[in-house]
């Protein structure tokens, strides 16, 4: 009987919670999120993402960043709204 209650509680929690894809992120103004494992071994460069809108995909771009100042060096133009997953 306790197992049935636990399963029911789990199903109800899924039904109530909003569903988001794991790749969605709401970026704050000026926030450039470093891509997982996107930092160079020497720590001087990184690859970061930024986008707008509800899902973070409006105007989505990938940037090459200078670290540790986290300063944009350039936009990686081959990754844009037309070819992101």
Short mmCIF file of the C-alpha atoms (twelve columns), coordinates in Angstrom:
data_MODEL
# 
_entry.id   MODEL 
# 
loop_
_atom_site.group_PDB 
_atom_site.id 
_atom_site.type_symbol 
_atom_site.label_atom_id 
_atom_site.label_alt_id 
_atom_site.label_comp_id 
_atom_site.label_asym_id 
_atom_site.label_seq_id 
_atom_site.Cartn_x 
_atom_site.Cartn_y 
_atom_site.Cartn_z 
_atom_site.pdbx_PDB_model_num 
ATOM 1  C CA . UNK A 1  0.000  0.000  0.000   1 
ATOM 2  C CA . UNK A 2  2.750  2.577  0.782   1 
ATOM 3  C CA . UNK A 3  4.244  1.884  -2.663  1 
ATOM 4  C CA . UNK A 4  0.972  2.792  -4.369  1 
ATOM 5  C CA . UNK A 5  0.850  6.099  -2.487  1 
ATOM 6  C CA . UNK A 6  4.431  6.884  -3.455  1 
ATOM 7  C CA . UNK A 7  3.754  6.128  -7.119  1 
ATOM 8  C CA . UNK A 8  0.584  8.225  -7.053  1 
ATOM 9  C CA . UNK A 9  2.447  11.135 -5.438  1 
ATOM 10 C CA . UNK A 10 5.182  10.889 -8.063  1 
ATOM 11 C CA . UNK A 11 2.672  10.867 -10.929 1 
ATOM 12 C CA . UNK A 12 0.839  13.869 -9.494  1 
ATOM 13 C CA . UNK A 13 4.065  15.830 -9.115  1 
ATOM 14 C CA . UNK A 14 4.834  15.263 -12.806 1 
ATOM 15 C CA . UNK A 15 1.343  16.340 -13.786 1 
ATOM 16 C CA . UNK A 16 1.589  19.620 -11.851 1 
ATOM 17 C CA . UNK A 17 5.163  20.697 -12.615 1 
ATOM 18 C CA . UNK A 18 5.937  22.655 -15.808 1 
ATOM 19 C CA . UNK A 19 7.948  20.755 -18.387 1 
ATOM 20 C CA . UNK A 20 11.080 22.305 -19.867 1 
ATOM 21 C CA . UNK A 21 13.672 20.771 -22.122 1 
ATOM 22 C CA . UNK A 22 17.023 20.248 -20.458 1 
ATOM 23 C CA . UNK A 23 18.736 22.568 -22.956 1 
ATOM 24 C CA . UNK A 24 16.477 25.555 -22.211 1 
ATOM 25 C CA . UNK A 25 17.811 28.371 -20.071 1 
ATOM 26 C CA . UNK A 26 16.473 31.851 -19.344 1 
ATOM 27 C CA . UNK A 27 19.512 34.126 -19.665 1 
ATOM 28 C CA . UNK A 28 19.761 37.244 -17.536 1 
ATOM 29 C CA . UNK A 29 20.770 40.481 -19.233 1 
ATOM 30 C CA . UNK A 30 24.505 40.255 -19.876 1 
ATOM 31 C CA . UNK A 31 24.690 36.587 -18.842 1 
ATOM 32 C CA . UNK A 32 26.872 34.380 -21.014 1 
ATOM 33 C CA . UNK A 33 26.733 30.786 -19.796 1 
ATOM 34 C CA . UNK A 34 29.871 28.725 -20.338 1 
ATOM 35 C CA . UNK A 35 29.098 25.556 -22.264 1 
ATOM 36 C CA . UNK A 36 29.756 22.398 -20.222 1 
ATOM 37 C CA . UNK A 37 33.412 21.404 -20.754 1 
ATOM 38 C CA . UNK A 38 33.765 24.542 -22.926 1 
ATOM 39 C CA . UNK A 39 36.768 25.977 -21.106 1 
ATOM 40 C CA . UNK A 40 40.210 25.637 -22.700 1 
ATOM 41 C CA . UNK A 41 42.759 23.538 -20.766 1 
ATOM 42 C CA . UNK A 42 44.880 26.643 -20.097 1 
ATOM 43 C CA . UNK A 43 41.799 28.487 -18.740 1 
ATOM 44 C CA . UNK A 44 42.266 31.519 -21.022 1 
ATOM 45 C CA . UNK A 45 39.386 30.835 -23.430 1 
ATOM 46 C CA . UNK A 46 35.871 29.483 -23.170 1 
ATOM 47 C CA . UNK A 47 32.821 28.902 -25.338 1 
ATOM 48 C CA . UNK A 48 29.665 30.524 -23.964 1 
ATOM 49 C CA . UNK A 49 26.013 30.860 -24.998 1 
ATOM 50 C CA . UNK A 50 23.459 33.661 -24.772 1 
ATOM 51 C CA . UNK A 51 19.869 33.984 -25.978 1 
ATOM 52 C CA . UNK A 52 16.639 35.782 -25.228 1 
ATOM 53 C CA . UNK A 53 12.922 35.101 -25.018 1 
ATOM 54 C CA . UNK A 54 11.013 32.646 -22.846 1 
ATOM 55 C CA . UNK A 55 13.083 29.611 -23.810 1 
ATOM 56 C CA . UNK A 56 16.420 31.371 -24.345 1 
ATOM 57 C CA . UNK A 57 16.424 30.565 -28.055 1 
ATOM 58 C CA . UNK A 58 15.516 33.995 -29.499 1 
ATOM 59 C CA . UNK A 59 18.680 35.525 -30.909 1 
ATOM 60 C CA . UNK A 60 20.657 32.543 -29.603 1 
ATOM 61 C CA . UNK A 61 24.397 32.811 -30.265 1 
ATOM 62 C CA . UNK A 62 27.602 31.045 -29.244 1 
ATOM 63 C CA . UNK A 63 30.624 33.180 -28.346 1 
ATOM 64 C CA . UNK A 64 34.350 32.729 -27.908 1 
ATOM 65 C CA . UNK A 65 35.206 34.341 -24.569 1 
ATOM 66 C CA . UNK A 66 38.441 35.546 -22.979 1 
ATOM 67 C CA . UNK A 67 38.854 34.268 -19.433 1 
ATOM 68 C CA . UNK A 68 39.028 35.013 -16.531 1 
ATOM 69 C CA . UNK A 69 37.506 38.418 -17.461 1 
ATOM 70 C CA . UNK A 70 34.653 36.611 -19.307 1 
ATOM 71 C CA . UNK A 71 34.919 39.111 -22.196 1 
ATOM 72 C CA . UNK A 72 33.412 38.406 -25.633 1 
ATOM 73 C CA . UNK A 73 36.094 37.975 -28.297 1 
ATOM 74 C CA . UNK A 74 33.872 36.989 -31.203 1 
ATOM 75 C CA . UNK A 75 30.550 35.468 -32.205 1 
ATOM 76 C CA . UNK A 76 30.782 31.979 -33.664 1 
ATOM 77 C CA . UNK A 77 28.512 32.760 -36.627 1 
ATOM 78 C CA . UNK A 78 28.185 29.196 -37.886 1 
ATOM 79 C CA . UNK A 79 26.009 28.394 -34.844 1 
ATOM 80 C CA . UNK A 80 22.772 30.407 -34.968 1 
ATOM 81 C CA . UNK A 81 18.951 30.218 -34.925 1 
ATOM 82 C CA . UNK A 82 18.866 28.227 -38.165 1 
ATOM 83 C CA . UNK A 83 21.032 25.312 -37.077 1 
ATOM 84 C CA . UNK A 84 20.754 24.853 -33.305 1 
ATOM 85 C CA . UNK A 85 19.219 21.702 -31.908 1 
# 
